XYZ file of C-alpha atoms in Angstrom:
726
model
C 74.581 59.760 -118.770
C 78.051 59.685 -117.118
C 80.543 56.819 -117.424
C 79.705 55.804 -113.890
C 76.027 55.606 -114.797
C 76.718 53.370 -117.804
C 78.865 51.122 -115.589
C 76.060 50.715 -113.038
C 73.517 50.004 -115.797
C 75.815 47.342 -117.290
C 76.259 45.637 -113.918
C 72.488 45.531 -113.401
C 71.969 43.992 -116.861
C 74.684 41.370 -116.174
C 73.027 40.536 -112.865
C 69.676 39.996 -114.607
C 71.275 37.554 -117.054
C 72.907 35.602 -114.230
C 69.578 35.461 -112.350
C 67.673 34.111 -115.323
C 70.349 31.523 -116.171
C 70.981 30.305 -112.588
C 69.669 26.777 -112.020
C 66.658 26.597 -109.699
C 67.492 23.279 -108.190
C 64.633 21.443 -109.951
C 65.243 18.386 -112.085
C 63.343 17.055 -115.086
C 61.280 18.882 -117.701
C 58.742 21.563 -116.774
C 56.294 20.308 -119.459
C 55.685 16.887 -120.985
C 55.282 16.521 -124.750
C 53.125 13.755 -126.219
C 54.576 13.627 -129.756
C 58.232 13.332 -130.704
C 57.813 13.339 -134.493
C 55.067 13.223 -137.085
C 54.433 9.917 -138.857
C 56.168 9.553 -142.213
C 53.550 7.183 -143.634
C 49.775 7.064 -143.421
C 47.594 7.108 -140.343
C 44.042 6.298 -139.259
C 41.483 8.391 -137.378
C 38.462 6.710 -135.797
C 35.538 8.607 -134.300
C 31.999 7.629 -133.380
C 31.008 8.879 -136.838
C 33.764 7.723 -139.224
C 36.873 5.698 -139.796
C 39.297 7.763 -141.876
C 42.376 6.132 -143.417
C 44.853 8.725 -144.720
C 47.492 7.769 -147.252
C 49.357 10.240 -149.435
C 46.934 12.734 -151.008
C 43.861 10.618 -150.344
C 41.662 9.553 -147.479
C 39.168 6.678 -147.331
C 36.155 7.596 -145.199
C 33.747 4.742 -144.491
C 34.930 3.089 -147.678
C 34.643 6.216 -149.861
C 37.810 7.562 -151.489
C 38.216 11.324 -151.095
C 40.958 13.936 -151.534
C 42.608 14.751 -148.233
C 42.709 18.333 -146.972
C 46.443 18.996 -146.330
C 45.651 21.957 -144.067
C 43.555 19.770 -141.757
C 46.270 17.098 -141.586
C 48.880 19.738 -140.777
C 46.595 21.188 -138.119
C 46.088 17.753 -136.538
C 49.764 16.921 -136.138
C 50.665 20.516 -135.359
C 48.190 20.420 -132.467
C 49.712 17.199 -131.133
C 53.204 18.741 -131.415
C 52.124 21.771 -129.387
C 50.328 19.752 -126.706
C 52.618 19.822 -123.696
C 51.139 18.951 -120.315
C 52.303 20.760 -117.189
C 51.367 17.654 -115.200
C 53.556 14.525 -115.171
C 51.973 11.676 -117.140
C 50.247 8.897 -115.246
C 50.378 5.177 -115.700
C 46.714 4.287 -115.099
C 46.295 1.310 -112.807
C 42.699 0.581 -113.811
C 40.462 1.124 -116.822
C 40.899 4.359 -118.796
C 37.108 4.616 -118.877
C 37.444 6.284 -115.506
C 38.947 9.211 -117.399
C 36.090 9.588 -119.899
C 37.755 7.426 -122.574
C 35.713 4.636 -124.167
C 35.531 2.632 -127.356
C 33.624 5.505 -129.028
C 36.273 8.077 -128.147
C 38.354 9.607 -130.980
C 41.486 7.615 -131.752
C 44.509 8.398 -133.954
C 46.876 5.571 -134.873
C 50.059 5.441 -136.965
C 53.436 3.666 -136.802
C 54.483 4.023 -133.154
C 51.519 6.310 -132.358
C 48.215 5.417 -130.672
C 46.346 8.362 -129.131
C 42.810 8.367 -127.773
C 41.139 10.918 -125.555
C 38.052 11.869 -123.599
C 36.692 14.407 -121.112
C 36.085 13.865 -117.424
C 35.402 16.475 -114.727
C 36.080 19.413 -117.069
C 39.485 17.998 -117.983
C 40.807 16.554 -121.237
C 42.591 13.234 -120.736
C 44.753 11.864 -123.582
C 45.944 8.267 -123.435
C 49.095 7.236 -125.302
C 48.453 3.507 -125.735
C 51.940 2.899 -127.151
C 53.637 4.253 -124.018
C 50.714 3.386 -121.710
C 50.745 6.908 -120.305
C 47.882 9.287 -119.531
C 48.249 13.058 -120.051
C 46.138 15.845 -118.583
C 45.180 19.053 -120.467
C 42.833 22.014 -120.313
C 39.351 21.167 -121.578
C 39.506 23.823 -124.319
C 41.750 21.522 -126.365
C 38.947 18.948 -126.600
C 36.859 21.144 -128.882
C 39.870 21.950 -131.065
C 40.714 18.281 -131.546
C 37.112 17.336 -132.281
C 36.817 20.023 -134.953
C 39.989 18.761 -136.632
C 39.313 15.011 -136.642
C 35.633 15.261 -137.583
C 36.538 15.177 -141.299
C 39.974 15.222 -142.917
C 38.786 15.329 -146.537
C 38.185 18.308 -148.796
C 34.738 19.767 -147.989
C 33.747 20.232 -151.632
C 32.504 17.563 -154.023
C 34.872 18.588 -156.847
C 37.927 20.154 -155.195
C 40.190 20.050 -158.267
C 37.810 21.018 -161.080
C 39.900 22.449 -163.957
C 38.067 21.498 -167.173
C 39.238 21.908 -170.739
C 35.988 20.678 -172.295
C 32.397 20.485 -171.117
C 29.129 18.813 -172.090
C 25.875 20.161 -170.636
C 22.943 18.016 -171.750
C 23.143 18.259 -175.566
C 25.583 21.187 -175.774
C 29.335 20.598 -176.180
C 31.835 23.345 -175.431
C 35.600 23.682 -175.527
C 37.802 26.073 -173.589
C 40.502 28.292 -175.038
C 43.515 28.947 -172.832
C 44.616 32.499 -172.216
C 47.741 33.861 -170.522
C 49.248 31.377 -168.078
C 47.482 28.435 -169.701
C 44.206 29.069 -167.829
C 40.996 28.684 -169.842
C 39.665 32.199 -170.480
C 36.874 31.666 -173.029
C 34.366 28.986 -173.967
C 32.981 28.350 -177.455
C 30.643 25.762 -178.979
C 32.372 22.744 -180.545
C 29.998 22.403 -183.502
C 29.506 26.130 -184.137
C 32.684 28.127 -183.395
C 31.195 31.270 -185.019
C 28.356 31.451 -182.503
C 28.804 34.096 -179.790
C 30.875 32.483 -177.011
C 29.340 31.229 -173.785
C 32.164 32.253 -171.458
C 30.040 33.988 -168.844
C 27.511 31.199 -168.501
C 30.128 28.456 -168.349
C 32.151 30.399 -165.756
C 29.045 30.771 -163.596
C 28.207 27.079 -163.961
C 31.742 25.983 -163.032
C 31.689 28.295 -160.024
C 28.456 26.637 -158.848
C 29.948 23.162 -159.378
C 33.132 24.056 -157.478
C 31.056 25.177 -154.500
C 29.093 21.913 -154.209
C 29.540 20.434 -150.749
C 30.155 16.776 -149.965
C 27.924 16.095 -146.948
C 26.367 12.648 -147.350
C 28.378 9.442 -146.918
C 25.385 7.155 -147.340
C 21.952 7.133 -148.906
C 20.155 6.610 -152.188
C 17.965 8.626 -154.501
C 14.257 8.468 -153.626
C 12.153 6.200 -155.821
C 10.444 9.093 -157.591
C 13.597 11.046 -158.491
C 14.182 11.671 -162.192
C 17.288 12.833 -164.030
C 17.054 16.507 -165.004
C 20.536 17.311 -166.320
C 23.782 15.601 -167.297
C 27.157 17.350 -167.121
C 30.454 15.855 -168.299
C 33.687 17.665 -167.414
C 36.924 16.705 -169.209
C 40.355 17.895 -168.083
C 43.450 18.538 -170.214
C 44.589 14.930 -169.838
C 41.290 13.699 -171.266
C 39.919 12.324 -167.990
C 36.141 12.746 -167.900
C 33.945 13.231 -164.837
C 30.185 12.819 -165.169
C 27.616 14.423 -162.891
C 23.861 14.000 -163.066
C 21.231 16.201 -161.421
C 18.033 14.558 -160.151
C 14.863 16.149 -158.775
C 11.799 14.991 -156.828
C 9.176 16.719 -154.668
C 10.865 20.125 -154.748
C 14.297 18.761 -153.804
C 17.387 18.114 -155.915
C 20.501 15.951 -155.707
C 23.734 15.668 -157.645
C 25.293 12.257 -158.276
C 28.997 11.841 -159.042
C 30.248 8.389 -160.130
C 29.442 5.829 -157.433
C 29.277 8.329 -154.565
C 26.089 8.712 -152.506
C 23.696 11.427 -153.787
C 24.490 14.898 -152.445
C 21.872 17.539 -151.677
C 21.830 20.290 -154.296
C 20.824 23.625 -152.688
C 18.171 25.734 -154.382
C 20.635 28.463 -155.353
C 22.992 26.084 -157.143
C 20.093 24.186 -158.732
C 18.762 27.464 -160.128
C 22.163 28.189 -161.716
C 22.337 24.748 -163.337
C 18.756 24.934 -164.605
C 19.126 28.452 -165.995
C 22.404 27.827 -167.770
C 21.458 24.396 -169.093
C 18.239 25.914 -170.405
C 19.942 28.791 -172.222
C 23.036 27.199 -173.765
C 21.022 26.272 -176.853
C 20.375 29.999 -177.266
C 22.843 32.675 -178.342
C 23.568 35.634 -176.093
C 25.075 38.642 -177.817
C 27.404 39.333 -174.894
C 28.319 36.541 -172.505
C 31.125 37.515 -170.184
C 32.137 36.452 -166.690
C 31.436 39.102 -164.062
C 33.320 38.914 -160.774
C 31.181 39.155 -157.614
C 31.240 42.395 -155.662
C 31.247 45.917 -156.985
C 30.149 46.388 -160.595
C 33.005 46.783 -163.106
C 31.093 49.552 -164.899
C 32.210 53.145 -164.267
C 30.020 55.004 -166.759
C 26.971 54.523 -168.969
C 26.244 56.770 -171.938
C 23.506 56.680 -174.567
C 23.467 58.454 -177.921
C 20.819 58.784 -180.591
C 21.853 60.206 -183.971
C 24.971 61.640 -182.357
C 23.066 63.428 -179.563
C 23.496 62.446 -175.907
C 20.282 61.034 -174.434
C 21.739 60.721 -170.932
C 24.987 59.884 -169.149
C 25.607 58.275 -165.766
C 28.981 58.299 -164.050
C 30.156 56.565 -160.898
C 31.956 58.405 -158.104
C 35.462 57.610 -156.892
C 34.323 55.511 -153.908
C 32.573 52.770 -155.866
C 28.848 52.297 -156.376
C 28.040 53.556 -152.865
C 29.708 55.668 -150.199
C 30.305 54.702 -146.573
C 26.649 55.337 -145.708
C 25.365 53.115 -148.503
C 24.211 56.022 -150.692
C 24.674 55.872 -154.451
C 27.656 57.776 -155.836
C 26.323 57.665 -159.398
C 25.398 60.988 -161.009
C 22.850 61.126 -163.820
C 23.015 63.977 -166.369
C 20.731 64.855 -169.272
C 19.731 67.992 -171.145
C 17.013 68.786 -168.604
C 19.053 68.463 -165.405
C 20.865 66.070 -163.115
C 19.872 63.633 -160.371
C 21.365 60.802 -158.355
C 21.319 57.618 -160.387
C 20.698 54.219 -158.815
C 23.728 52.531 -157.258
C 23.155 49.500 -159.478
C 22.677 51.381 -162.759
C 25.980 50.132 -164.161
C 25.251 46.553 -163.186
C 21.688 46.720 -164.542
C 22.880 47.881 -167.955
C 25.656 45.281 -167.934
C 23.161 42.524 -167.093
C 20.753 43.726 -169.789
C 23.502 43.634 -172.412
C 25.237 40.475 -171.215
C 22.012 38.456 -171.136
C 20.542 39.669 -174.451
C 19.187 36.641 -176.412
C 19.600 36.871 -180.188
C 19.170 34.899 -183.384
C 20.817 35.108 -186.800
C 24.111 36.105 -185.174
C 26.896 36.807 -187.672
C 30.501 37.493 -186.795
C 32.009 40.592 -188.446
C 34.919 40.011 -190.786
C 36.808 42.747 -188.903
C 35.741 43.975 -185.455
C 34.759 47.647 -185.138
C 36.914 49.524 -182.660
C 34.791 52.619 -181.926
C 31.028 52.789 -181.289
C 29.084 54.348 -184.223
C 27.479 57.058 -182.083
C 26.958 59.425 -185.028
C 24.787 56.977 -186.968
C 21.006 57.141 -186.672
C 20.316 54.177 -184.350
C 20.702 54.307 -180.583
C 24.063 53.335 -179.115
C 24.648 52.324 -175.478
C 28.264 52.475 -174.311
C 29.514 50.947 -171.050
C 32.994 51.813 -169.823
C 34.950 50.313 -166.956
C 36.937 47.273 -165.948
C 35.958 45.081 -168.881
C 38.002 43.430 -171.637
C 39.067 46.254 -173.944
C 37.914 48.849 -171.409
C 34.215 48.539 -172.200
C 31.531 47.485 -174.661
C 28.922 49.081 -176.875
C 25.566 48.018 -178.259
C 23.798 49.526 -181.264
C 19.995 49.179 -181.287
C 17.820 49.703 -184.360
C 14.432 48.154 -183.684
C 15.153 44.461 -183.204
C 18.427 44.684 -185.105
C 21.402 44.872 -182.749
C 25.133 45.054 -183.312
C 28.347 44.978 -181.300
C 32.006 45.347 -182.141
C 32.120 41.661 -183.206
C 28.576 40.577 -184.126
C 25.364 41.627 -185.814
C 22.133 39.846 -184.884
C 18.383 40.063 -184.324
C 17.226 40.558 -180.733
C 14.707 37.968 -179.579
C 13.653 39.723 -176.402
C 15.049 43.207 -175.915
C 14.926 44.058 -172.174
C 12.684 46.969 -171.204
C 15.752 48.841 -169.942
C 17.114 48.866 -173.507
C 13.743 49.295 -175.261
C 12.880 52.594 -173.606
C 16.139 54.488 -173.141
C 15.518 57.713 -171.245
C 17.009 59.360 -168.149
C 14.341 57.771 -165.977
C 15.742 54.315 -166.684
C 18.875 55.213 -164.714
C 17.103 56.725 -161.709
C 17.215 55.109 -158.280
C 14.081 53.384 -156.988
C 15.270 54.048 -153.427
C 13.211 56.854 -151.959
C 15.078 58.295 -148.993
C 18.030 56.148 -147.917
C 19.220 57.954 -144.811
C 20.390 56.534 -141.449
C 17.432 55.923 -139.088
C 19.214 57.909 -136.367
C 18.961 61.079 -138.495
C 15.163 60.939 -138.774
C 13.713 63.354 -136.205
C 10.162 63.935 -137.470
C 7.628 62.043 -139.563
C 4.332 63.602 -140.596
C 1.476 61.663 -142.145
C -1.499 63.394 -143.754
C -4.662 61.776 -145.109
C -6.994 63.960 -147.230
C -10.595 62.807 -147.478
C -12.764 65.189 -149.511
C -11.859 68.292 -147.518
C -11.364 66.490 -144.200
C -7.827 66.060 -142.886
C -6.150 63.683 -140.492
C -2.649 64.793 -139.560
C -0.237 62.821 -137.372
C 3.138 64.277 -136.433
C 5.718 62.046 -134.829
C 8.677 63.816 -133.167
C 11.795 62.476 -131.535
C 12.837 64.090 -128.280
C 15.201 63.379 -125.414
C 12.605 61.127 -123.777
C 11.653 59.185 -126.876
C 9.055 59.656 -129.604
C 5.794 61.526 -129.140
C 2.747 61.689 -131.393
C 0.341 64.607 -131.886
C -2.849 64.352 -133.910
C -4.940 66.932 -135.794
C -8.280 66.219 -137.426
C -11.198 68.023 -139.045
C -11.818 70.373 -141.955
C -8.700 71.922 -143.482
C -9.640 75.383 -142.157
C -10.616 74.242 -138.641
C -8.320 71.485 -137.481
C -8.700 70.303 -133.886
C -5.467 69.681 -132.005
C -5.168 66.479 -129.977
C -3.018 65.778 -126.941
C 0.566 64.644 -127.282
C 1.124 60.973 -126.459
C 4.067 58.592 -126.216
C 4.234 55.753 -128.717
C 5.845 52.342 -128.401
C 9.383 51.803 -129.629
C 8.474 48.794 -131.788
C 5.878 50.782 -133.755
C 8.321 53.682 -134.268
C 11.209 51.456 -135.327
C 8.955 49.707 -137.794
C 7.720 52.976 -139.323
C 11.155 54.606 -139.511
C 12.618 51.430 -140.994
C 9.851 51.352 -143.607
C 10.657 54.961 -144.522
C 14.463 54.884 -144.763
C 14.643 51.523 -146.547
C 11.707 52.085 -148.898
C 12.033 51.412 -152.611
C 9.476 52.188 -155.297
C 8.273 49.608 -157.776
C 9.322 52.016 -160.532
C 10.558 55.599 -161.010
C 10.562 58.044 -163.911
C 10.806 61.765 -164.625
C 7.587 63.514 -163.673
C 5.269 64.947 -166.316
C 2.781 67.855 -165.988
C -0.016 65.309 -165.531
C 1.710 63.955 -162.401
C 1.432 67.351 -160.710
C -2.320 66.760 -160.290
C -1.518 64.275 -157.511
C -0.606 67.159 -155.185
C -4.160 68.557 -155.366
C -6.127 65.298 -155.414
C -8.897 65.490 -152.749
C -8.202 61.892 -151.642
C -4.411 62.059 -151.589
C -2.007 61.088 -148.837
C 1.213 62.848 -147.897
C 4.335 61.722 -146.087
C 6.917 64.268 -144.900
C 10.199 63.472 -143.148
C 12.662 65.759 -141.328
C 16.302 64.670 -141.717
C 18.835 65.966 -139.197
C 22.290 67.107 -140.362
C 25.000 64.514 -140.686
C 28.159 64.692 -138.609
C 31.298 65.434 -140.608
C 33.573 62.696 -139.351
C 34.722 60.999 -142.526
C 37.186 62.217 -145.120
C 34.625 62.094 -147.903
C 31.805 63.818 -145.999
C 33.038 67.344 -146.728
C 32.012 66.805 -150.363
C 28.384 66.310 -149.302
C 27.673 69.800 -148.065
C 23.920 69.456 -148.616
C 23.849 66.769 -145.909
C 25.263 69.105 -143.235
C 21.985 71.039 -142.930
C 18.468 70.062 -141.898
C 16.566 68.661 -144.869
C 12.910 67.918 -145.497
C 11.708 65.229 -147.865
C 8.088 64.650 -148.847
C 5.842 62.709 -151.192
C 2.228 63.120 -152.282
C 0.432 59.990 -153.413
C -2.949 58.817 -154.632
C -4.504 55.411 -155.100
C -4.213 54.004 -158.596
C -4.942 50.677 -160.185
C -2.918 48.010 -158.409
C -0.847 50.456 -156.361
C -0.159 54.115 -155.618
C 1.087 56.907 -157.891
C 3.390 59.378 -156.131
C 5.377 62.517 -156.871
C 8.032 64.271 -154.815
C 7.293 67.794 -153.606
C 9.876 69.193 -156.028
C 7.755 67.897 -158.889
C 10.803 66.202 -160.440
C 10.334 62.458 -159.935
C 7.254 60.249 -160.171
C 7.032 56.873 -158.478
C 4.888 53.759 -158.435
C 4.440 52.420 -154.889
C 3.103 49.087 -153.676
C 0.040 48.750 -151.467
C 2.178 46.989 -148.850
C 4.634 49.902 -148.601
C 1.938 52.566 -148.217
C 0.187 50.390 -145.625
C 3.443 50.275 -143.619
C 3.766 54.058 -143.798
C 0.224 54.640 -142.493
C -0.025 51.806 -139.943
C -1.626 52.604 -136.584
C 1.107 53.872 -134.245
C -1.050 53.342 -131.170
C -0.905 49.572 -131.524
C 0.970 47.553 -128.926
C 3.127 45.942 -131.604
C 5.383 43.352 -130.020
C 8.060 43.246 -132.735
C 9.409 45.845 -135.155
C 9.097 43.389 -138.029
C 8.788 44.283 -141.701
C 7.850 40.930 -143.241
C 9.457 41.585 -146.624
C 12.861 42.225 -145.005
C 13.148 39.137 -142.790
C 15.621 36.678 -144.286
C 16.590 34.514 -141.313
C 15.007 33.236 -138.107
C 16.556 31.133 -135.344
C 13.958 29.328 -133.216
C 15.211 27.824 -129.951
C 12.440 26.075 -128.005
C 13.358 25.159 -124.433
C 12.276 21.536 -124.806
C 13.328 20.798 -128.403
C 16.282 21.141 -130.772
C 16.795 24.593 -132.200
C 16.453 25.172 -135.951
C 16.950 27.920 -138.521
C 14.714 29.313 -141.258
C 16.880 30.822 -144.018
C 15.735 32.587 -147.170
C 17.417 32.207 -150.571
C 15.644 34.423 -153.093
C 11.973 33.464 -152.910
C 12.718 30.042 -151.394
C 12.988 29.215 -147.685
C 15.005 26.409 -146.082
C 14.891 24.665 -142.722
C 18.307 23.948 -141.195
C 18.559 21.523 -138.291
C 22.173 20.953 -137.331
C 23.903 19.888 -140.554
C 20.649 18.801 -142.209
C 18.826 21.049 -144.662
C 15.274 20.720 -145.973
C 13.100 22.888 -148.235
C 10.552 24.808 -146.181
C 6.953 25.520 -147.100
C 7.504 29.143 -148.166
C 3.813 30.035 -147.797
C 3.822 28.811 -144.195
C 6.989 30.787 -143.415
C 5.570 33.988 -144.912
C 2.297 33.500 -143.037
C 4.189 33.041 -139.750
C 6.323 36.153 -140.286
C 3.191 38.123 -141.171
C 1.594 36.904 -137.946
C 4.644 38.091 -135.979
C 4.317 41.543 -137.559
C 0.644 41.767 -136.509
C 1.132 40.368 -133.007
C 0.236 42.784 -130.181
C 1.109 42.554 -126.511
C -1.363 42.733 -123.643
C 0.911 45.339 -122.056
C 4.301 46.926 -122.741
C 6.711 48.382 -120.190
C 9.629 50.153 -121.966
C 11.466 50.410 -118.633
C 10.838 46.819 -117.568
C 13.748 44.529 -116.761
C 14.728 42.189 -119.574
C 14.376 38.453 -119.048
C 17.671 36.637 -118.634
C 18.395 34.352 -121.623
C 19.627 31.655 -119.220
C 16.701 32.028 -116.804
C 13.376 30.155 -116.775
C 11.970 30.411 -120.259
C 9.976 28.702 -122.987
C 12.543 29.603 -125.616
C 14.360 32.195 -127.707
C 13.578 33.744 -131.084
C 16.026 35.725 -133.217
C 15.037 37.469 -136.461
C 17.528 38.995 -138.905
C 16.774 41.655 -141.522
C 19.067 43.554 -143.902
C 19.293 47.112 -142.590
C 20.643 50.471 -143.644
C 24.065 50.650 -145.382
C 24.579 46.893 -145.315
C 24.037 46.598 -141.557
C 22.072 43.678 -140.146
C 19.045 44.449 -137.982
C 18.452 41.786 -135.347
C 15.472 41.277 -133.068
C 16.065 38.948 -130.131
C 13.059 37.811 -128.148
C 13.168 35.900 -124.852
C 9.886 34.094 -124.092
C 9.374 33.507 -120.384
C 7.190 31.023 -118.520
C 3.497 31.505 -117.806
C 2.669 33.950 -115.008
C -0.604 35.157 -113.494
C -1.035 38.029 -115.975
C 0.218 36.163 -119.062
C 3.556 35.208 -120.584
C 6.408 37.713 -120.070
C 8.691 38.445 -123.028
C 11.573 40.840 -123.619
C 12.944 42.162 -126.895
C 15.846 44.366 -125.868
C 13.487 47.373 -125.643
C 11.891 46.621 -122.317
C 9.403 44.006 -121.278
C 5.953 42.971 -122.456
C 3.230 40.501 -121.539
C 1.483 38.403 -124.182
C -1.436 36.016 -124.220
C -0.373 32.385 -123.576
C -1.739 31.327 -126.961
C 0.699 33.702 -128.658
C 3.756 32.105 -127.049
C 3.266 28.920 -129.044
C 3.112 30.933 -132.274
C 6.346 32.717 -131.404
C 8.101 29.353 -131.125
C 6.495 27.020 -133.692
C 7.730 23.453 -133.990
C 9.957 22.561 -136.935
C 7.152 20.428 -138.369
C 5.170 23.591 -139.061
C 7.380 24.273 -142.080
C 8.347 20.768 -143.285
C 6.630 18.316 -145.581
C 5.489 15.072 -143.902
C 8.234 13.067 -145.651
C 11.009 15.471 -144.606
C 9.697 15.570 -141.039
C 9.713 11.773 -140.957
C 13.280 11.707 -142.307
C 14.381 14.191 -139.657
C 12.780 12.230 -136.820
C 14.351 9.002 -138.060
C 17.863 10.302 -137.339
């Protein structure tokens, strides 16, 4: 650019500065702040629910002393500091109730500060009682303020739990500080030579730290009995006592003079398991961080000879598609090991109960793999880089202890390559499945069904008759719900057990009453950096099983004759379900872990599964559900058929006329969450219309009520009464 050009550019820039700085003739501020400075002392927050008096690090809520949450306090005053109205404040001539502000409205008071607010005509009005001025804001701020002032205390029951000593029922333990002064190991006070209990204590403390403080009033029911007593002592010698009480399938934890707090099933199970095992010695007892397993390799030796080895890939236990990266090697070949093989061996070792434990005078550094007994070695991110276990009958030994095993886990009793195999059968994305063939042999008669995916959807062709004279049926379209259910049952299937096949297993492939399942898997798309290493997935693949009915299940073998499986009756029934049914929902009952039921004329509620237990959640309240009733309802949903299905029908609007909404959640492939959302319409001449995201269907009116059961269907009479009383 020339000098003249730079001069022109400079003049333009100077002109812009003058324009921006030139006064516009207006007087007064363009916005109006409500807070000049934060209070230096305490303050009080009153809502329709609580009175909260904050002073220093504490807060008194309805007379209960709690630790204040500094982040919430900072958020409260930070919000007030940022609230600047673009409208001049008003001096209300009449009652502020005209602006949605009443005696039940939230109110914050401190020295020189008195704010209260309400909503009227989609506007937030804040009244500064000290200045007698009324400010106007966007309604979105109302929700932010309500979320902040609802509770200013720490949400957990024990926010500052840092124990140095612990008593659990009749067991006393003391912590030993590691680097940085943090307790890193736990041993028994009266028996310091027992194997430590570090893992169990760490798990117990984690459960205690996660306990929520939710109840500000209430008492234990008359029939509740004390189940456990826990005393936590900090470095200063201050002791905190908790007691666990149970009654009618529910549990509570009581701390000092606070109201009883609900103890969720998951945390109760931790307390019960650990309290019940602390009197017992575990050969290994180490804390294991949640998430990916710390184990990178598993090796087994017998008399110096490798039995098998399993090694994890570089990406962790699984790759981006959720497939195991573990490789299993033994003298007879190699296979993919289960993604959890490292964790399973770690759990088996870490939870091994023993008696007659004796500490070695000097720890052994290297595993004695050349001795006669079997040695299992785990390597990875563990103290010392790993651990090893020597097994000789019921005599076991580690680097630090020798002992007698009380109950050797099956995984360690029968060490062979099959123990590291994956029970997952196929584990491929549903979108890559393009053909499923099902064959039923019946003493020379065959029934063959071939399901193919095309541009217009899935079609089904049937063959039937003697093996040498099969009759071909017409091709027909099948419903999307039935296909999704079958494909989901195939790609997410897991066997009850797996092992290396023997010559006797090969007879399954010629059994006259066998069944066969064959699946065509389309090539994967190479779009990830790690996919180029999986060349076998870039071509079309076929996978197949032959199976026959056995006692209490099905025996199966893959068509390579390498692996033998044990399958459940429920899984095989899913694989061979009638595809011509007008299934309303693609539900696999065993996979459902959450349901949200929203009736049009009642409060919505949630059914949530934790292990084998189910819970009913209504707002902030939580009750144990009748698990048998929940399972029966989900099974009924899976069997429910529509009167008619129109895949091209218009979906019902969620905000239109309806009886209610139903949402089911199921763990899907590669950690994804499969959701089914059902809108239940109002009664019409031909039935009740529903939509599931895959078109529109019509169901019998009697089925609509079963789709949206009342909350009382799953609650005990006492819990239902307690819920209605609120």
